[in-house]
Tab-separated table of C-alpha atoms in Angstrom:
chain	number	residue	atom	x	y	z
A	1	MET	CA	-0.020	-0.007	-0.027
A	2	THR	CA	1.429	3.339	-1.016
A	3	VAL	CA	1.071	6.339	1.387
A	4	ILE	CA	1.029	9.692	-0.360
A	5	ALA	CA	2.492	12.419	1.922
A	6	LEU	CA	0.551	15.611	1.772
A	7	PRO	CA	2.472	18.946	1.870
A	8	ARG	CA	2.451	20.349	5.253
A	9	ASP	CA	0.522	23.416	4.326
A	10	ARG	CA	-2.253	21.191	2.914
A	11	ARG	CA	-2.444	19.070	5.972
A	12	ARG	CA	-2.737	22.178	8.257
A	13	ALA	CA	-5.953	23.504	6.824
A	14	PRO	CA	-8.093	20.425	7.422
A	15	VAL	CA	-6.733	20.120	11.070
A	16	ALA	CA	-7.518	23.774	11.726
A	17	LEU	CA	-11.001	23.316	10.125
A	18	GLY	CA	-11.693	20.380	12.381
A	19	ALA	CA	-10.653	22.261	15.382
A	20	CYS	CA	-12.819	25.176	14.432
A	21	LEU	CA	-15.808	22.997	13.903
A	22	LEU	CA	-15.272	21.181	17.258
A	23	SER	CA	-14.974	24.633	18.908
A	24	PHE	CA	-18.197	25.754	17.309
A	25	ALA	CA	-20.033	22.631	18.314
A	26	ALA	CA	-18.937	22.920	21.903
A	27	PHE	CA	-19.998	26.613	21.725
A	28	TRP	CA	-23.328	25.736	20.395
A	29	LEU	CA	-23.938	23.048	23.190
A	30	ALA	CA	-22.711	25.570	25.882
A	31	GLN	CA	-25.230	28.100	24.566
A	32	ARG	CA	-28.119	25.514	24.676
A	33	ALA	CA	-27.049	24.430	28.152
A	34	ALA	CA	-27.157	28.074	29.276
A	35	HIS	CA	-30.674	28.362	27.833
A	36	VAL	CA	-29.886	31.573	26.009
A	37	SER	CA	-32.897	33.790	25.410
A	38	MET	CA	-31.793	35.436	22.080
A	39	ILE	CA	-33.936	38.233	23.322
A	40	ASP	CA	-32.683	40.849	20.800
A	41	LEU	CA	-33.612	38.467	17.927
A	42	MET	CA	-37.135	38.362	19.331
A	43	VAL	CA	-37.157	42.152	19.274
A	44	TYR	CA	-36.075	42.254	15.691
A	45	ARG	CA	-38.783	39.750	14.829
A	46	ALA	CA	-41.414	41.909	16.571
A	47	GLU	CA	-40.194	44.997	14.657
A	48	GLY	CA	-40.685	43.100	11.382
A	49	ARG	CA	-44.079	42.138	12.480
A	50	THR	CA	-44.952	45.658	13.402
A	51	VAL	CA	-43.800	46.990	10.051
A	52	LEU	CA	-45.871	44.432	8.178
A	53	ALA	CA	-48.923	45.191	10.407
A	54	GLY	CA	-48.624	48.957	9.888
A	55	GLY	CA	-48.105	49.570	13.555
A	56	ASP	CA	-46.267	52.338	15.500
A	57	LEU	CA	-42.766	51.164	15.401
A	58	TYR	CA	-41.338	53.335	18.158
A	59	ALA	CA	-44.285	52.646	20.515
A	60	LEU	CA	-43.396	48.922	20.390
A	61	ARG	CA	-42.546	47.125	23.651
A	62	THR	CA	-41.911	43.573	23.360
A	63	THR	CA	-40.538	40.390	25.261
A	64	GLU	CA	-40.790	39.988	29.015
A	65	ALA	CA	-38.193	42.848	29.328
A	66	HIS	CA	-40.562	45.213	27.455
A	67	LEU	CA	-37.684	46.260	25.101
A	68	PRO	CA	-38.275	49.153	22.720
A	69	THR	CA	-37.243	49.674	19.061
A	70	THR	CA	-33.885	51.639	19.055
A	71	TYR	CA	-32.499	51.203	15.454
A	72	PRO	CA	-33.395	53.412	12.401
A	73	PRO	CA	-36.425	52.390	10.324
A	74	PHE	CA	-34.254	50.948	7.599
A	75	ALA	CA	-33.297	48.175	10.087
A	76	ALA	CA	-36.946	47.316	10.678
A	77	LEU	CA	-37.506	46.846	6.984
A	78	LEU	CA	-34.649	44.275	6.931
A	79	PHE	CA	-36.150	42.408	9.829
A	80	THR	CA	-39.597	41.713	8.051
A	81	PRO	CA	-38.393	38.355	6.651
A	82	LEU	CA	-37.825	37.082	10.208
A	83	THR	CA	-41.649	36.949	10.585
A	84	LEU	CA	-41.764	34.031	8.074
A	85	LEU	CA	-39.865	31.742	10.242
A	86	ASP	CA	-40.924	29.629	13.298
A	87	ILE	CA	-39.050	30.838	16.472
A	88	GLY	CA	-37.155	27.616	16.905
A	89	VAL	CA	-35.932	27.627	13.307
A	90	LEU	CA	-35.179	31.252	13.496
A	91	ARG	CA	-32.929	30.894	16.537
A	92	THR	CA	-31.138	27.948	14.862
A	93	LEU	CA	-30.549	29.844	11.659
A	94	ALA	CA	-29.551	33.060	13.611
A	95	THR	CA	-26.829	31.067	15.508
A	96	ALA	CA	-25.506	29.341	12.437
A	97	GLY	CA	-25.565	32.530	10.513
A	98	ASN	CA	-23.623	34.385	13.262
A	99	LEU	CA	-21.048	31.582	13.400
A	100	ALA	CA	-20.576	31.897	9.632
A	101	LEU	CA	-20.337	35.746	9.942
A	102	LEU	CA	-17.594	35.298	12.540
A	103	VAL	CA	-15.642	33.180	10.095
A	104	VAL	CA	-15.934	35.890	7.475
A	105	PHE	CA	-15.143	38.668	9.956
A	106	VAL	CA	-11.970	36.811	10.982
A	107	ALA	CA	-10.960	36.349	7.345
A	108	LEU	CA	-11.466	39.993	6.673
A	109	ALA	CA	-9.595	41.033	9.845
A	110	LEU	CA	-6.717	38.705	8.829
A	111	ARG	CA	-6.718	40.270	5.313
A	112	LEU	CA	-6.621	43.711	6.893
A	113	VAL	CA	-3.349	42.865	8.644
A	114	GLY	CA	-1.898	41.101	5.640
A	115	HIS	CA	-2.147	37.586	6.809
A	116	ALA	CA	-3.784	35.373	4.169
A	117	ARG	CA	-3.350	31.740	5.499
A	118	VAL	CA	-6.614	29.753	5.415
A	119	GLU	CA	-5.680	27.749	8.464
A	120	SER	CA	-5.200	31.019	10.478
A	121	VAL	CA	-8.856	31.833	9.805
A	122	TRP	CA	-10.016	28.594	11.325
A	123	TRP	CA	-7.709	28.774	14.426
A	124	VAL	CA	-8.545	32.368	15.181
A	125	ALA	CA	-12.319	31.732	14.731
A	126	ALA	CA	-12.136	28.723	16.938
A	127	ALA	CA	-10.755	30.890	19.728
A	128	ALA	CA	-12.650	34.082	18.918
A	129	VAL	CA	-16.104	32.405	19.422
A	130	TRP	CA	-15.375	32.104	23.136
A	131	CYS	CA	-14.544	35.910	23.815
A	132	GLU	CA	-17.302	37.607	25.798
A	133	PRO	CA	-18.451	40.029	23.024
A	134	VAL	CA	-18.980	37.151	20.503
A	135	TRP	CA	-20.545	34.822	23.232
A	136	THR	CA	-23.035	37.654	24.197
A	137	THR	CA	-23.653	38.613	20.503
A	138	LEU	CA	-24.836	35.010	20.012
A	139	ARG	CA	-26.661	34.788	23.281
A	140	TYR	CA	-28.788	37.790	22.533
A	141	GLY	CA	-29.078	37.006	18.683
A	142	GLN	CA	-27.471	40.393	17.989
A	143	ILE	CA	-26.305	41.810	14.508
A	144	ASN	CA	-23.018	43.171	15.629
A	145	LEU	CA	-21.071	40.632	13.464
A	146	LEU	CA	-23.111	41.660	10.436
A	147	ILE	CA	-22.490	45.345	11.030
A	148	ALA	CA	-18.659	44.723	11.503
A	149	VAL	CA	-18.525	42.403	8.341
A	150	LEU	CA	-20.146	45.182	6.294
A	151	VAL	CA	-17.653	47.680	7.406
A	152	LEU	CA	-14.504	45.460	7.116
A	153	TRP	CA	-15.654	44.181	3.701
A	154	ASP	CA	-15.876	47.833	2.489
A	155	LEU	CA	-12.363	48.816	3.916
A	156	THR	CA	-10.573	45.788	2.604
A	157	ARG	CA	-11.667	46.408	-1.068
A	158	ARG	CA	-9.000	47.645	-3.452
A	159	PRO	CA	-8.833	51.504	-3.800
A	160	GLY	CA	-11.471	52.906	-6.290
A	161	HIS	CA	-13.573	49.786	-6.141
A	162	ARG	CA	-16.945	50.629	-7.724
A	163	TRP	CA	-18.862	49.471	-4.477
A	164	ALA	CA	-16.548	51.404	-2.287
A	165	GLY	CA	-18.706	52.935	0.522
A	166	LEU	CA	-21.675	50.559	0.125
A	167	GLY	CA	-20.941	48.478	3.241
A	168	ILE	CA	-20.237	51.484	5.599
A	169	GLY	CA	-23.399	53.221	4.317
A	170	LEU	CA	-25.664	50.269	4.839
A	171	ALA	CA	-24.091	49.583	8.280
A	172	ALA	CA	-24.742	53.208	9.315
A	173	ALA	CA	-28.399	53.006	8.039
A	174	ILE	CA	-28.969	49.937	10.090
A	175	LYS	CA	-27.182	51.254	13.216
A	176	LEU	CA	-25.833	54.748	13.435
A	177	THR	CA	-22.405	54.151	15.086
A	178	PRO	CA	-20.611	53.081	11.821
A	179	ALA	CA	-21.228	56.459	10.335
A	180	LEU	CA	-17.937	57.467	12.055
A	181	PHE	CA	-16.052	55.519	9.353
A	182	ALA	CA	-17.570	57.790	6.614
A	183	VAL	CA	-16.350	60.803	8.735
A	184	PHE	CA	-12.961	59.144	9.090
A	185	LEU	CA	-12.726	58.755	5.345
A	186	LEU	CA	-13.852	62.303	4.623
A	187	VAL	CA	-11.369	63.855	7.097
A	188	THR	CA	-8.561	61.806	5.683
A	189	GLY	CA	-9.406	62.930	2.158
A	190	VAL	CA	-9.499	66.598	3.354
A	191	VAL	CA	-6.178	66.411	5.166
A	192	ALA	CA	-4.646	64.608	2.240
A	193	HIS	CA	-5.831	67.390	-0.152
A	194	LYS	CA	-4.346	70.054	2.270
A	195	ARG	CA	-1.002	68.209	2.205
A	196	GLN	CA	-1.222	68.188	-1.614
A	197	LEU	CA	-1.588	64.385	-1.754
A	198	CYS	CA	-3.980	62.414	-3.869
A	199	ALA	CA	-7.157	62.705	-1.930
A	200	GLY	CA	-9.546	61.279	-4.512
A	201	PRO	CA	-9.909	57.630	-3.282
A	202	TRP	CA	-10.808	58.732	0.341
A	203	LEU	CA	-13.241	61.354	-0.838
A	204	ARG	CA	-14.889	58.997	-3.352
A	205	HIS	CA	-15.131	56.407	-0.626
A	206	ALA	CA	-16.772	58.888	1.652
A	207	ARG	CA	-19.246	59.998	-0.960
A	208	GLY	CA	-20.161	56.305	-1.656
A	209	ALA	CA	-20.847	55.740	2.021
A	210	THR	CA	-22.908	58.914	2.281
A	211	ALA	CA	-24.906	57.957	-0.861
A	212	ALA	CA	-25.604	54.392	0.323
A	213	PHE	CA	-26.739	55.673	3.798
A	214	ALA	CA	-28.919	58.419	2.083
A	215	GLY	CA	-30.440	55.880	-0.349
A	216	ALA	CA	-31.214	53.276	2.494
A	217	THR	CA	-32.653	56.095	4.738
A	218	LEU	CA	-34.773	57.628	2.036
A	219	LEU	CA	-36.116	54.116	0.983
A	220	ALA	CA	-37.140	53.623	4.716
A	221	ALA	CA	-38.816	57.118	4.690
A	222	ALA	CA	-40.750	56.288	1.579
A	223	VAL	CA	-42.101	53.052	3.020
A	224	LEU	CA	-42.337	54.209	6.715
A	225	PRO	CA	-42.831	57.960	6.604
A	226	TYR	CA	-44.361	58.295	10.047
A	227	ASP	CA	-41.781	56.115	11.831
A	228	SER	CA	-38.926	57.827	9.871
A	229	ARG	CA	-40.030	61.233	10.950
A	230	ARG	CA	-40.464	60.193	14.622
A	231	PHE	CA	-36.936	58.492	14.625
A	232	TRP	CA	-35.027	61.348	13.086
A	233	CYS	CA	-36.904	64.084	14.806
A	234	ARG	CA	-37.164	62.675	18.223
A	235	MET	CA	-36.070	59.041	18.996
A	236	VAL	CA	-32.523	59.486	17.895
A	237	PHE	CA	-31.935	61.928	20.615
A	238	GLU	CA	-33.542	59.733	23.415
A	239	THR	CA	-30.533	57.633	24.299
A	240	GLY	CA	-32.202	56.619	27.692
A	241	ARG	CA	-34.472	54.335	25.835
A	242	VAL	CA	-31.592	51.908	25.181
A	243	GLY	CA	-31.150	51.053	28.852
A	244	LEU	CA	-29.637	52.322	32.189
A	245	VAL	CA	-26.341	54.232	31.436
A	246	GLU	CA	-24.512	52.933	34.424
A	247	ASP	CA	-25.239	49.221	33.517
A	248	THR	CA	-21.952	47.345	33.658
A	249	GLY	CA	-22.542	46.045	30.126
A	250	ASN	CA	-22.302	49.706	28.865
A	251	GLN	CA	-18.527	49.912	28.137
A	252	SER	CA	-18.596	53.366	26.562
A	253	LEU	CA	-16.955	56.435	28.244
A	254	ARG	CA	-20.421	57.464	29.392
A	255	GLY	CA	-20.995	54.261	31.186
A	256	VAL	CA	-17.571	54.130	32.845
A	257	LEU	CA	-18.023	57.838	34.012
A	258	ALA	CA	-21.614	57.136	35.390
A	259	ARG	CA	-20.154	54.250	37.462
A	260	LEU	CA	-17.075	56.191	38.524
A	261	LEU	CA	-19.128	59.288	39.632
A	262	HIS	CA	-21.938	57.138	41.043
A	263	SER	CA	-24.382	59.123	39.121
A	264	PRO	CA	-26.852	57.960	36.398
A	265	GLU	CA	-26.082	60.979	34.349
A	266	PRO	CA	-22.411	62.147	34.085
A	267	GLY	CA	-23.505	65.238	32.118
A	268	PRO	CA	-20.685	67.561	31.215
A	269	TRP	CA	-17.999	65.210	32.249
A	270	TRP	CA	-19.011	62.746	29.511
A	271	VAL	CA	-19.408	65.461	26.904
A	272	ALA	CA	-15.942	66.726	27.587
A	273	ALA	CA	-14.437	63.228	27.717
A	274	ALA	CA	-16.234	62.101	24.504
A	275	THR	CA	-15.313	65.288	22.659
A	276	LEU	CA	-11.629	64.915	23.574
A	277	THR	CA	-11.530	61.281	22.986
A	278	GLY	CA	-13.350	61.641	19.686
A	279	ALA	CA	-11.086	64.222	18.339
A	280	ALA	CA	-7.944	62.444	19.472
A	281	GLY	CA	-9.072	59.018	18.173
A	282	LEU	CA	-10.176	60.378	14.875
A	283	ALA	CA	-6.826	62.347	14.603
A	284	VAL	CA	-4.845	59.094	15.368
A	285	ALA	CA	-6.930	57.018	12.816
A	286	VAL	CA	-6.456	59.547	10.110
A	287	THR	CA	-2.685	59.927	10.785
A	288	ALA	CA	-2.351	56.180	10.616
A	289	GLU	CA	-4.258	55.914	7.436
A	290	LEU	CA	-2.039	58.553	5.814
A	291	ARG	CA	1.017	56.629	6.911
A	292	GLY	CA	-0.362	53.537	5.154
A	293	LEU	CA	-1.346	51.769	8.431
A	294	ARG	CA	-4.870	50.831	7.286
A	295	SER	CA	-5.249	48.076	9.850
A	296	TRP	CA	-4.441	50.358	12.720
A	297	ALA	CA	-6.519	53.087	11.335
A	298	THR	CA	-9.663	50.956	10.898
A	299	ALA	CA	-9.367	49.403	14.376
A	300	ALA	CA	-8.706	52.913	15.897
A	301	CYS	CA	-11.795	54.412	14.285
A	302	ALA	CA	-13.968	51.426	15.502
A	303	VAL	CA	-12.631	51.927	19.028
A	304	THR	CA	-13.189	55.624	18.926
A	305	ALA	CA	-16.857	54.952	17.927
A	306	LEU	CA	-17.370	52.654	20.649
A	307	LEU	CA	-15.930	54.905	23.355
A	308	VAL	CA	-17.808	58.033	22.320
A	309	SER	CA	-21.162	56.419	21.678
A	310	PRO	CA	-23.652	57.181	24.661
A	311	VAL	CA	-24.199	53.342	24.960
A	312	SER	CA	-21.726	50.644	23.827
A	313	TRP	CA	-22.904	47.298	25.209
A	314	SER	CA	-20.166	44.648	25.731
A	315	HIS	CA	-21.400	42.743	22.703
A	316	HIS	CA	-20.677	45.787	20.476
A	317	TRP	CA	-16.999	45.206	21.218
A	318	VAL	CA	-16.711	42.321	18.698
A	319	TRP	CA	-14.129	44.753	17.181
A	320	CYS	CA	-11.872	43.179	19.813
A	321	VAL	CA	-11.060	40.512	17.263
A	322	PRO	CA	-9.263	42.919	14.773
A	323	MET	CA	-7.935	44.826	17.764
A	324	VAL	CA	-5.981	41.759	18.960
A	325	LEU	CA	-4.796	40.787	15.446
A	326	VAL	CA	-3.548	44.401	14.790
A	327	VAL	CA	-1.634	44.578	18.043
A	328	ALA	CA	-0.182	41.064	17.377
A	329	THR	CA	1.577	42.568	14.331
A	330	ARG	CA	3.737	44.634	16.671
A	331	ASN	CA	3.692	43.035	20.104
A	332	ARG	CA	2.398	39.546	20.852
A	333	SER	CA	2.554	39.936	24.535
A	334	ALA	CA	0.353	42.936	24.392
A	335	ALA	CA	-2.031	41.093	22.038
A	336	VAL	CA	-2.275	38.218	24.504
A	337	SER	CA	-3.047	40.688	27.345
A	338	THR	CA	-5.700	42.320	25.166
A	339	GLY	CA	-7.245	38.965	24.245
A	340	LEU	CA	-7.428	38.012	27.912
A	341	VAL	CA	-9.309	41.125	28.783
A	342	PHE	CA	-12.060	40.184	26.387
A	343	CYS	CA	-12.098	36.587	27.226
A	344	SER	CA	-12.126	37.081	31.069
A	345	TYR	CA	-15.763	37.930	31.401
A	346	ALA	CA	-14.559	40.117	34.321
A	347	LEU	CA	-16.982	42.854	33.856
A	348	TRP	CA	-19.752	40.555	35.058
A	349	TRP	CA	-17.875	39.725	38.224
A	350	VAL	CA	-19.070	43.055	39.755
A	351	PRO	CA	-22.473	43.543	41.525
A	352	HIS	CA	-25.006	44.171	38.821
A	353	GLY	CA	-28.724	43.662	38.099
A	354	PRO	CA	-31.895	45.203	39.709
A	355	GLY	CA	-31.347	47.784	42.264
A	356	ARG	CA	-28.865	49.823	40.275
A	357	LEU	CA	-25.945	48.283	42.164
A	358	GLU	CA	-23.385	49.611	39.627
A	359	LEU	CA	-23.897	53.019	41.173
A	360	HIS	CA	-22.217	51.816	44.480
A	361	GLN	CA	-19.086	50.059	43.141
A	362	ASN	CA	-15.778	50.211	44.983
A	363	GLY	CA	-12.359	50.849	43.475
A	364	ALA	CA	-11.677	47.178	42.376
A	365	GLU	CA	-15.188	46.776	40.999
A	366	LEU	CA	-14.903	50.105	38.983
A	367	THR	CA	-11.726	48.833	37.446
A	368	LEU	CA	-13.297	45.522	36.468
A	369	SER	CA	-16.362	47.354	34.892
A	370	ALA	CA	-14.283	49.563	32.916
A	371	LEU	CA	-11.963	46.934	31.272
A	372	TYR	CA	-13.166	47.332	27.624
A	373	GLY	CA	-13.166	51.105	27.823
A	374	GLY	CA	-9.728	50.956	29.287
A	375	ALA	CA	-8.423	48.642	26.706
A	376	GLY	CA	-9.804	50.853	24.011
A	377	CYS	CA	-8.004	53.870	25.276
A	378	VAL	CA	-4.797	51.811	25.534
A	379	PHE	CA	-5.175	50.698	21.980
A	380	LEU	CA	-5.516	54.286	20.753
A	381	ILE	CA	-2.184	55.013	22.547
A	382	LEU	CA	-0.586	51.949	20.842
A	383	THR	CA	-1.850	53.223	17.629
A	384	ALA	CA	-0.358	56.588	18.123
A	385	ALA	CA	2.973	54.896	19.145
A	386	SER	CA	2.890	52.763	15.993
A	387	VAL	CA	2.292	55.843	13.851
A	388	ARG	CA	5.344	57.508	15.531
A	389	ALA	CA	7.524	54.406	15.021
A	390	CYS	CA	6.511	54.384	11.336
A	391	ARG	CA	7.414	58.066	10.955
A	392	ILE	CA	10.837	57.530	12.629
A	393	GLN	CA	11.568	54.532	10.263
A	394	HIS	CA	10.578	56.653	7.272
A	395	LEU	CA	12.912	59.547	8.287
A	396	GLN	CA	15.718	57.108	8.885
A	397	ALA	CA	15.164	55.557	5.490
A	398	VAL	CA	15.242	58.984	3.849
A	399	ALA	CA	18.387	59.951	5.715
A	400	ASN	CA	20.082	56.709	4.530
A	401	GLU	CA	19.381	57.305	0.927
């Protein structure tokens, strides 16, 4: 009997795929054992049903938690097909779909950092599924991975691609936070123009994102005029409808400050912190982009959006996956530390739940409940350091010529 030896690279991919499938299977069993509610998926289904019934979208209160509609009307239009499925089938498909999206997200993140090995996608996905933001995304049946995939798909296209901006624009029309990526592209183009560089690709990309967002929003306005008017004139400003700002799951600067100040409304402190962080984070992202560090710039923009948003639930931080991969290109020890933060589930070790316990945390508890926000701030500092190192290398290269 003749044994044919496969090349090592061809043997690695099936092993990695097997490990990923085993990890996903174990994850699925763990989620079933935990009796996950997929409560946000049920809200999406109720939104779709309300649209089809011609009801008042923003008067909706559904599930045992009486959760409201918080996304723009365009999202509700996309949720209408969910009403065609039985709840059991819907939950199964949502879990399978999110696992598939995780693989795509990892592949795009690896492409972003210049790592194209197929086996790496499987290994990273096998590990990433267990981090708290991904676990919680699937637990609630959330759409965070879809939003992140749309953005990364857009930012990993070749310059001048005819669909440039489509992913970001659609993501922003579904959930407003990704709109910061369009601002990032616009500011980069403006700065490049002022420096007499070729600003065309960035400006076209920003225009494409704006056009996609406007098109989706106008479509929703045509189909749902009353709900669109209510959302853009009123609901978009009522951030309190999303949940309690001090909730330990809120890992934005506003949530961190609310817990730190033991106040449900940090007021001007949050406005000042968000303004400074937003300006600094956007400046770092733009500078990184102009230095050719697209991976650092993308992750820095995502982190900035999460920090300055009034509410960034822990499951919104699925961007920790590209964060870790980007950091790993410079410092593996720092990447491991960052990964441990998001795999520790430590923010849930503190008192939380009914009774607004988060307003009475001590020093250690405040630290644990600010881990994601703290990691985001550290990442922006690392991005600035990488930009500076790149500039120094460039100057040294010029001097040696």
